[in-house]
Short mmCIF file of C-alpha atoms in Angstrom, two decimals:
data_model
loop_
_atom_site.label_atom_id
_atom_site.label_comp_id
_atom_site.label_asym_id
_atom_site.label_seq_id
_atom_site.Cartn_x
_atom_site.Cartn_y
_atom_site.Cartn_z
CA LYS A 1 71.24 58.61 79.31
CA ALA A 2 67.67 58.37 78.11
CA GLU A 3 66.51 57.36 81.58
CA VAL A 4 68.39 60.26 83.18
CA LYS A 5 66.89 62.73 80.69
CA ALA A 6 63.42 61.37 81.38
CA GLU A 7 63.91 61.68 85.13
CA VAL A 8 65.18 65.25 84.83
CA LYS A 9 62.29 66.18 82.56
CA ALA A 10 59.81 64.67 85.01
CA GLU A 11 61.39 66.55 87.93
CA VAL A 12 61.26 69.86 86.04
CA LYS A 13 57.63 69.27 85.16
CA ALA A 14 56.80 68.39 88.77
CA GLU A 15 58.56 71.53 90.06
CA LYS A 16 56.72 73.67 87.55
CA MET A 17 53.36 72.21 88.58
CA GLU A 18 54.24 72.76 92.23
CA GLU A 19 55.15 76.39 91.56
CA GLU A 20 51.87 76.95 89.73
CA GLU A 21 49.95 75.50 92.67
CA GLU A 22 51.80 77.80 95.07
CA GLU A 23 50.90 80.94 93.14
CA THR A 24 48.28 83.16 94.74
CA ASP A 25 45.33 83.82 92.45
CA PRO A 26 44.79 87.59 92.80
CA SER A 27 41.11 87.41 91.86
CA LEU A 28 40.28 84.86 94.55
CA PHE A 29 42.39 86.77 97.07
CA VAL A 30 40.61 90.06 96.36
CA ARG A 31 37.18 88.44 96.47
CA ALA A 32 38.02 87.16 99.93
CA LEU A 33 38.91 90.73 100.94
CA CYS A 34 35.59 91.98 99.54
CA ALA A 35 33.77 89.43 101.68
CA LEU A 36 35.50 90.84 104.76
CA THR A 37 34.57 94.41 103.87
CA LYS A 38 30.94 93.48 103.28
CA GLY A 39 30.86 91.86 106.66
CA SER A 40 31.92 95.16 108.23
CA GLY A 41 29.35 97.21 106.37
CA GLY A 42 31.86 98.85 104.06
CA GLY A 43 30.87 97.33 100.74
CA GLY A 44 28.42 100.04 99.79
CA GLY A 45 28.84 102.29 96.83
CA GLY A 46 29.46 105.49 98.70
CA GLY A 47 32.06 108.16 98.22
CA ALA A 48 33.54 108.48 94.76
CA SER A 49 32.41 105.08 93.52
CA GLY A 50 30.91 106.68 90.43
CA ALA A 51 34.38 107.61 89.26
CA SER A 52 35.27 103.97 88.71
CA SER A 53 32.65 103.48 86.03
CA GLN A 54 33.76 106.67 84.34
CA ALA A 55 37.44 105.75 84.24
CA SER A 56 38.95 105.75 80.79
CA ALA A 57 40.61 102.66 79.41
CA GLN A 58 43.92 104.45 79.67
CA GLY A 59 43.44 105.12 83.35
CA GLU A 60 42.43 101.58 84.28
CA THR A 61 44.73 98.69 85.07
CA GLU A 62 43.23 95.24 85.29
CA LEU A 63 44.30 93.16 88.26
CA GLY A 64 44.93 89.97 86.33
CA GLY A 65 48.58 89.19 85.74
CA GLN A 66 49.88 91.59 88.41
CA GLY A 67 49.26 89.71 91.58
CA ARG A 68 50.68 86.27 90.94
CA ARG A 69 53.59 85.64 93.20
CA LYS A 70 55.09 82.95 95.34
CA SER A 71 55.30 83.16 99.08
CA ALA A 72 57.01 86.28 100.34
CA GLY A 73 58.44 84.13 103.10
CA ARG A 74 58.28 84.66 106.82
CA ARG A 75 60.86 86.47 108.81
CA ALA A 76 61.96 84.95 112.06
CA GLY A 77 59.50 86.43 114.49
CA GLY A 78 59.30 86.65 118.22
CA GLY A 79 59.44 89.41 120.72
CA ALA A 80 57.82 90.89 123.77
CA ILE A 81 55.69 93.86 124.65
CA ASP A 82 56.62 95.45 127.94
CA VAL A 83 54.86 98.00 130.09
CA ASP A 84 57.18 100.86 130.89
CA SER A 85 57.84 100.77 134.62
CA SER A 86 58.31 104.54 134.66
CA ALA A 87 54.68 105.19 133.73
CA ALA A 88 53.46 105.15 137.34
CA PRO A 89 49.87 104.11 136.47
CA SER A 90 48.61 104.81 139.99
CA ASP A 91 49.56 108.46 139.87
CA VAL A 92 48.40 109.51 136.44
CA ALA A 93 45.40 109.04 134.17
CA LEU A 94 44.81 109.23 130.46
CA ASP A 95 43.76 112.70 129.42
CA GLY A 96 40.97 113.28 126.94
CA GLY A 97 39.08 109.99 127.20
CA GLY A 98 38.39 108.24 123.93
CA GLY A 99 37.21 104.91 125.32
CA GLY A 100 40.61 103.61 126.30
CA GLY A 101 40.02 103.49 130.06
CA GLY A 102 42.57 104.65 132.58
CA GLU A 103 46.27 104.56 131.88
CA GLY A 104 46.83 101.59 134.18
CA GLU A 105 44.19 99.56 132.34
CA TYR A 106 45.47 100.69 128.96
CA ALA A 107 49.08 99.84 129.78
CA SER A 108 48.04 96.47 131.19
CA ARG A 109 46.19 95.58 127.98
CA LEU A 110 49.27 96.49 125.95
CA GLY A 111 51.43 94.43 128.27
CA ALA A 112 49.21 91.40 127.70
CA LEU A 113 49.88 91.46 123.95
CA SER A 114 52.31 89.01 122.42
CA ILE A 115 53.83 88.21 119.05
CA ASN A 116 54.99 85.00 117.43
CA GLU A 117 56.07 83.72 114.03
CA ASP A 118 52.48 83.39 112.78
CA ARG A 119 52.08 87.14 113.26
CA VAL A 120 55.10 88.09 111.16
CA ALA A 121 55.20 88.19 107.35
CA LYS A 122 57.24 89.87 104.67
CA VAL A 123 54.58 91.91 102.89
CA THR A 124 56.64 93.84 100.31
CA ARG A 125 59.89 93.21 98.51
CA ASP A 126 61.45 96.57 99.31
CA ARG A 127 61.57 99.06 102.18
CA ALA A 128 58.11 99.96 103.53
CA TYR A 129 57.10 103.62 103.26
CA SER A 130 53.36 103.58 104.02
CA VAL A 131 50.89 101.44 105.94
CA ALA A 132 47.08 101.34 106.17
CA PHE A 133 44.76 99.04 108.06
CA LEU A 134 41.32 98.06 106.82
CA PRO A 135 39.06 100.16 109.11
CA THR A 136 37.01 97.36 110.64
CA SER A 137 36.97 95.42 113.89
CA ASP A 138 35.90 92.21 112.12
CA ALA A 139 39.23 91.43 110.43
CA VAL A 140 42.91 92.32 110.38
CA VAL A 141 43.98 93.36 106.89
CA VAL A 142 47.00 95.59 106.34
CA ALA A 143 48.21 97.29 103.16
CA VAL A 144 51.87 98.28 102.78
CA GLY A 145 53.49 100.45 100.09
CA ASP A 146 57.21 100.14 99.41
CA LYS A 147 60.07 102.08 97.87
CA SER A 148 59.76 100.47 94.43
CA GLY A 149 56.05 101.10 93.86
CA ASN A 150 54.81 97.73 95.12
CA LEU A 151 51.62 97.35 97.13
CA GLY A 152 51.46 94.39 99.52
CA ILE A 153 48.20 93.31 101.15
CA TRP A 154 48.34 90.96 104.12
CA ASN A 155 45.05 89.23 104.97
CA TYR A 156 46.10 88.15 108.43
CA THR A 157 42.61 87.02 109.42
CA SER A 158 42.36 84.53 106.55
CA GLN A 159 46.04 83.80 106.02
CA ARG A 160 45.53 80.08 106.62
CA SER A 161 43.48 80.00 103.45
CA TRP A 162 46.63 81.05 101.55
CA PRO A 163 49.38 78.99 103.22
CA SER A 164 51.79 79.21 100.29
CA SER A 165 51.96 83.01 100.48
CA ASP A 166 51.34 83.65 104.20
CA GLY A 167 48.14 85.44 103.19
CA VAL A 168 50.10 88.07 101.25
CA LEU A 169 49.32 89.43 97.79
CA GLU A 170 51.75 91.80 96.09
CA LEU A 171 50.78 94.14 93.26
CA THR A 172 52.71 96.83 91.42
CA PRO A 173 50.43 99.81 90.70
CA HIS A 174 53.19 102.46 90.70
CA ARG A 175 56.63 103.09 89.21
CA ALA A 176 58.06 104.84 92.28
CA THR A 177 57.75 104.96 96.07
CA VAL A 178 54.23 104.59 97.48
CA ASN A 179 54.26 107.32 100.13
CA ALA A 180 50.62 107.30 101.30
CA LEU A 181 47.86 104.69 101.62
CA GLU A 182 44.29 105.18 102.82
CA PHE A 183 41.07 103.19 102.64
CA ASP A 184 38.02 105.11 101.47
CA PRO A 185 36.03 105.92 104.65
CA ALA A 186 32.78 105.68 102.65
CA ASN A 187 33.63 102.44 100.83
CA LYS A 188 36.13 100.06 102.41
CA GLN A 189 36.57 98.18 99.13
CA ARG A 190 38.53 101.11 97.74
CA LEU A 191 42.17 101.73 98.65
CA PHE A 192 43.92 104.92 97.50
CA SER A 193 47.68 105.03 96.98
CA THR A 194 49.84 108.09 96.31
CA SER A 195 53.28 107.85 94.77
CA TYR A 196 56.37 109.82 93.88
CA ASP A 197 55.57 108.93 90.25
CA GLY A 198 52.99 111.74 90.36
CA THR A 199 49.86 109.60 90.40
CA VAL A 200 47.10 108.66 92.81
CA ARG A 201 45.50 105.29 92.08
CA CYS A 202 42.40 103.66 93.51
CA PHE A 203 42.46 99.90 94.03
CA ASP A 204 38.81 98.96 93.52
CA MET A 205 38.50 95.49 95.01
CA GLY A 206 34.94 95.02 93.75
CA ALA A 207 35.98 95.73 90.17
CA GLU A 208 39.37 94.01 90.64
CA ARG A 209 41.32 96.82 89.02
CA PHE A 210 43.29 100.00 89.61
CA ASP A 211 41.74 103.30 88.52
CA LEU A 212 43.77 106.45 87.95
CA ALA A 213 42.30 108.96 90.40
CA TYR A 214 44.72 111.83 89.75
CA GLU A 215 47.88 112.59 87.82
CA THR A 216 49.95 115.71 88.38
CA PRO A 217 50.80 117.68 85.24
CA HIS A 218 54.41 117.78 86.51
CA ARG A 219 54.69 114.01 86.44
CA SER A 220 57.57 113.92 83.96
CA THR A 221 59.76 116.37 85.92
CA HIS A 222 62.09 115.65 88.84
CA SER A 223 61.51 119.07 90.42
CA HIS A 224 57.92 118.30 91.43
CA TRP A 225 56.33 115.26 93.05
CA LEU A 226 53.44 114.28 95.27
CA GLN A 227 54.49 113.85 98.90
CA HIS A 228 51.35 112.96 100.85
CA SER A 229 47.57 112.78 100.63
CA CYS A 230 44.43 112.40 102.72
CA LEU A 231 40.79 111.71 101.85
CA THR A 232 37.86 113.81 102.97
CA PRO A 233 35.52 112.05 105.45
CA ASP A 234 32.88 111.47 102.76
CA GLY A 235 35.42 109.94 100.39
CA ARG A 236 34.51 112.36 97.61
CA GLY A 237 37.58 114.58 97.82
CA LEU A 238 41.32 114.24 98.12
CA LEU A 239 43.90 116.68 99.48
CA LEU A 240 47.48 116.45 98.19
CA GLY A 241 50.71 117.96 99.52
CA ASP A 242 53.63 118.28 97.11
CA SER A 243 57.31 119.13 96.89
CA LEU A 244 56.72 122.79 95.99
CA GLY A 245 54.75 123.59 99.14
CA TYR A 246 51.38 123.47 97.36
CA VAL A 247 48.19 121.83 98.62
CA THR A 248 45.77 120.63 95.96
CA SER A 249 42.10 119.73 96.41
CA VAL A 250 40.76 117.14 93.95
CA ASP A 251 37.14 116.13 93.35
CA LEU A 252 37.36 112.35 92.94
CA ARG A 253 34.01 112.18 91.16
CA SER A 254 35.04 114.45 88.30
CA LYS A 255 38.80 113.94 88.79
CA LYS A 256 39.27 117.70 88.50
CA VAL A 257 41.22 120.10 90.69
CA VAL A 258 38.87 122.23 92.81
CA TRP A 259 41.53 124.58 94.14
CA GLN A 260 45.25 124.79 94.66
CA GLY A 261 47.05 126.96 97.20
CA ASP A 262 50.62 127.93 98.04
CA CYS A 263 50.63 126.87 101.70
CA CYS A 264 54.26 126.35 102.71
CA GLU A 265 57.62 127.79 101.72
CA LYS A 266 59.05 124.33 101.12
CA LYS A 267 57.86 120.73 100.68
CA VAL A 268 54.63 119.71 102.39
CA GLN A 269 55.48 116.56 104.33
CA THR A 270 51.97 115.54 105.39
CA VAL A 271 48.37 116.71 105.16
CA SER A 272 45.73 115.77 107.75
CA LEU A 273 42.06 116.69 108.14
CA SER A 274 40.36 116.94 111.51
CA PRO A 275 37.86 114.03 111.76
CA THR A 276 35.38 116.15 113.74
CA ALA A 277 35.93 119.48 111.94
CA PRO A 278 36.98 118.54 108.37
CA HIS A 279 37.39 122.18 107.42
CA LEU A 280 40.57 122.23 109.54
CA LEU A 281 43.71 121.06 107.75
CA ALA A 282 47.05 120.43 109.45
CA THR A 283 50.30 120.42 107.44
CA ALA A 284 53.88 119.55 108.34
CA SER A 285 56.62 121.02 106.21
CA LEU A 286 60.29 121.05 105.40
CA ASP A 287 60.12 124.78 106.13
CA ARG A 288 60.10 123.89 109.86
CA THR A 289 56.45 124.62 110.53
CA VAL A 290 53.18 123.03 111.54
CA ARG A 291 50.32 125.01 110.05
CA ILE A 292 46.56 124.91 110.56
CA PHE A 293 44.34 126.04 107.67
CA ASP A 294 40.63 126.79 107.57
CA LEU A 295 39.46 125.31 104.26
CA ARG A 296 36.39 127.52 104.32
CA THR A 297 38.76 130.33 103.29
CA SER A 298 40.62 128.28 100.67
CA PRO A 299 41.22 129.86 97.26
CA SER A 300 38.30 128.89 95.05
CA ALA A 301 38.86 127.86 91.44
CA THR A 302 37.23 131.07 90.23
CA ALA A 303 39.29 133.38 92.41
CA ALA A 304 42.48 131.44 91.80
CA THR A 305 42.41 132.00 88.03
CA THR A 306 42.58 135.76 88.48
CA GLY A 307 46.20 135.75 89.55
CA GLY A 308 49.11 133.96 91.09
CA GLY A 309 51.03 134.54 94.22
CA GLY A 310 53.42 131.73 94.90
CA GLY A 311 56.09 132.73 92.42
CA LYS A 312 57.05 129.09 91.93
CA ALA A 313 55.52 128.75 88.46
CA THR A 314 55.00 131.08 85.52
CA GLY A 315 51.82 131.88 83.67
CA VAL A 316 48.18 131.70 84.73
CA ASN A 317 45.87 128.88 83.79
CA ALA A 318 43.30 126.59 85.39
CA PRO A 319 44.18 125.21 88.84
CA GLY A 320 46.20 122.03 88.54
CA SER A 321 47.69 122.81 85.13
CA ALA A 322 51.43 122.81 84.61
CA ASP A 323 51.77 126.61 84.22
CA TYR A 324 49.35 127.59 86.98
CA ASP A 325 50.71 129.81 89.76
CA PRO A 326 48.66 129.08 92.89
CA PRO A 327 47.77 132.02 95.12
CA ALA A 328 49.07 132.16 98.67
CA PHE A 329 46.83 130.43 101.21
CA LYS A 330 47.23 132.08 104.62
CA ALA A 331 47.33 129.75 107.60
CA LEU A 332 44.95 130.11 110.52
CA ALA A 333 47.80 129.27 112.92
CA THR A 334 51.52 128.56 112.50
CA PHE A 335 53.81 126.76 114.94
CA ASN A 336 57.55 127.01 114.24
CA ASP A 337 60.27 124.48 114.95
CA SER A 338 64.05 124.64 114.80
CA ASN A 339 64.19 121.78 112.26
CA SER A 340 62.10 120.07 109.63
CA VAL A 341 58.80 118.51 110.75
CA ASN A 342 58.21 114.92 109.63
CA CYS A 343 54.46 114.81 110.14
CA ALA A 344 51.44 116.46 111.78
CA TYR A 345 48.31 114.37 112.39
CA TRP A 346 44.99 115.07 114.11
CA ASN A 347 43.85 112.68 116.83
CA PRO A 348 40.51 110.78 116.48
CA THR A 349 38.53 113.42 118.39
CA GLY A 350 40.02 116.40 116.56
CA THR A 351 41.32 118.01 119.75
CA CYS A 352 45.08 117.55 119.26
CA VAL A 353 47.74 117.45 116.57
CA VAL A 354 50.93 115.44 117.07
CA ALA A 355 54.12 116.47 115.27
CA VAL A 356 57.34 114.46 114.95
CA THR A 357 60.28 116.79 114.42
CA GLN A 358 63.88 116.51 113.33
CA SER A 359 64.74 118.54 116.43
CA ASN A 360 64.21 115.24 118.30
CA ARG A 361 60.87 116.05 119.85
CA LEU A 362 57.30 114.81 119.91
CA ARG A 363 55.05 117.87 120.08
CA VAL A 364 51.31 117.74 120.76
CA PHE A 365 49.28 120.91 120.14
CA HIS A 366 45.99 121.06 122.01
CA HIS A 367 43.24 122.83 120.03
CA PRO A 368 45.78 124.36 117.61
CA GLU A 369 43.03 126.31 115.86
CA LYS A 370 43.06 128.61 118.90
CA LYS A 371 46.40 129.99 117.66
CA GLU A 372 48.44 131.54 120.48
CA LYS A 373 45.99 130.20 123.08
CA ALA A 374 46.74 126.62 122.06
CA ALA A 375 48.50 124.61 124.75
CA GLU A 376 51.46 122.38 123.89
CA THR A 377 52.85 119.16 125.35
CA CYS A 378 56.37 118.19 124.35
CA VAL A 379 58.77 115.35 125.08
CA ALA A 380 62.30 114.59 123.87
CA HIS A 381 62.51 111.70 121.38
CA ASP A 382 65.34 110.53 119.11
CA ASN A 383 64.02 110.87 115.54
CA GLN A 384 67.35 110.60 113.67
CA THR A 385 66.74 107.54 111.49
CA GLY A 386 69.58 108.40 109.08
CA ARG A 387 69.58 108.66 105.31
CA TYR A 388 68.81 105.01 104.57
CA LEU A 389 65.58 104.66 106.54
CA PRO A 390 62.19 106.38 106.20
CA VAL A 391 61.58 109.07 108.80
CA PHE A 392 59.41 108.41 111.84
CA HIS A 393 55.71 109.23 111.71
CA ALA A 394 53.41 109.01 114.72
CA SER A 395 50.03 107.32 114.60
CA TRP A 396 47.14 107.86 117.01
CA ASP A 397 45.34 104.87 118.49
CA PRO A 398 41.92 105.00 116.76
CA LYS A 399 40.30 103.62 119.93
CA ASN A 400 42.03 106.03 122.30
CA ALA A 401 42.31 109.71 121.50
CA SER A 402 45.07 110.19 124.09
CA ALA A 403 47.51 107.50 122.96
CA LEU A 404 49.91 107.41 120.02
CA VAL A 405 52.50 105.04 118.58
CA VAL A 406 55.89 105.98 117.12
CA GLY A 407 59.09 104.23 116.08
CA SER A 408 62.19 104.22 118.23
CA MET A 409 65.95 104.35 117.75
CA ASN A 410 66.53 102.58 121.06
CA LYS A 411 68.36 99.26 121.09
CA SER A 412 66.93 96.75 120.76
CA ARG A 413 64.68 98.22 118.10
CA MET A 414 61.14 98.81 119.29
CA VAL A 415 57.92 100.73 118.82
CA GLU A 416 56.94 103.07 121.65
CA VAL A 417 53.45 103.93 122.91
CA PHE A 418 52.96 107.38 124.45
CA ALA A 419 49.89 108.73 126.22
CA LEU A 420 48.73 112.16 127.25
CA THR A 421 48.44 112.07 131.02
CA SER A 422 47.44 114.43 133.81
CA PRO A 423 47.33 114.13 137.62
CA GLN A 424 44.35 112.23 138.98
CA GLY A 425 41.38 114.42 139.78
CA LYS A 426 42.77 117.47 137.98
CA GLN A 427 41.70 116.79 134.41
CA GLU A 428 38.52 118.84 134.77
CA ALA A 429 40.51 121.74 136.18
CA GLY A 430 42.37 122.02 132.89
CA SER A 431 45.77 121.26 134.34
CA PRO A 432 48.66 120.86 131.87
CA THR A 433 49.08 117.37 130.49
CA ALA A 434 52.26 115.38 130.00
CA LEU A 435 53.25 113.05 127.17
CA GLN A 436 54.48 109.89 128.83
CA ARG A 437 55.69 106.53 127.49
CA VAL A 438 53.40 103.79 128.75
CA ALA A 439 54.63 100.77 126.75
CA LYS A 440 57.32 99.57 124.40
CA LEU A 441 56.78 96.93 121.76
#
């Protein structure tokens, strides 16, 4: 009996030591990420970096103790990427340029891609709701937010340095769904996350901590939550869309609300700033609209305190306070749909906005700031994901202003790549473009 007890005790001790060795040290992991960002020129202290040093102890969360986890485990990978034979590359060309070459070349490059088990990892424990890639060509690092408030970071480039975890680190900065993720364009070592728990947090990799960037005064209520966010190009400001139809502008340096406007009749699904004209804001809403706003006419903090307009709150106070009634913010242009609109995003050149609608369409508005003169390209697309899956959002190819990626309900499950195309030789004549599927992944 004594020998058996000794053997069992030794086995338990060995297993415990093995588990400790398999744990991913979050500090070492994050330092490796910082090295990648410095290599891409993103380690500078631009944007709202001053806000980190001013963060109160209550608003800071140290990284230590949050990131230790065992391997998330791989999922059986494998698959193929096919060029859609219906694309007819010889008869059409990509419209709008953007460095992607012709459609035939673009489709061929997509068709040459492949996937295997080494390129598949389980990054979060629960259903993924948001994704962001580190904006650099030197490394592949992806951040994923899930339904339970977890943030998973997959360092694919250096995953062999972390074999026990597949190069994945999981943190828990929020208490509810992480619905938006974005790297600071002025400082790649800073990752902003927005959550249904009413907070926006900044993961400062250099400081190895989470800073509280913003907290809605309605955080404790179930009738109001943050739905989506986007950073300004300089990284100093943040725009938030919420469940009441409000859009809020926050100065990340002072962490104060600059202005707040009543923009939509119902929930704001997404907010997106034009990369070339950052005064143009696109919103998608549950009220079945895509709206374009000129932020140069936004309600200022001074004007906003003189009176309300939305009728969704009572009392008048400073913008961002719980009893503040934001004034109506009139849209520059409004495009209606028969059903709710999942998202509306500007393309990399700021010439188009893509909308994914519950009316089963992909709609692309060309120069939507031109109002009724704006042209539209539309294609039928099944967007009915059901109640147990996140809705589809489209994402533009950052290297090609004419191509976008969106999920698919086709069987087998796939991701589809669409491109804006026009007949050869007629692009300069301003001929109408078509939205055509060029690949399926």
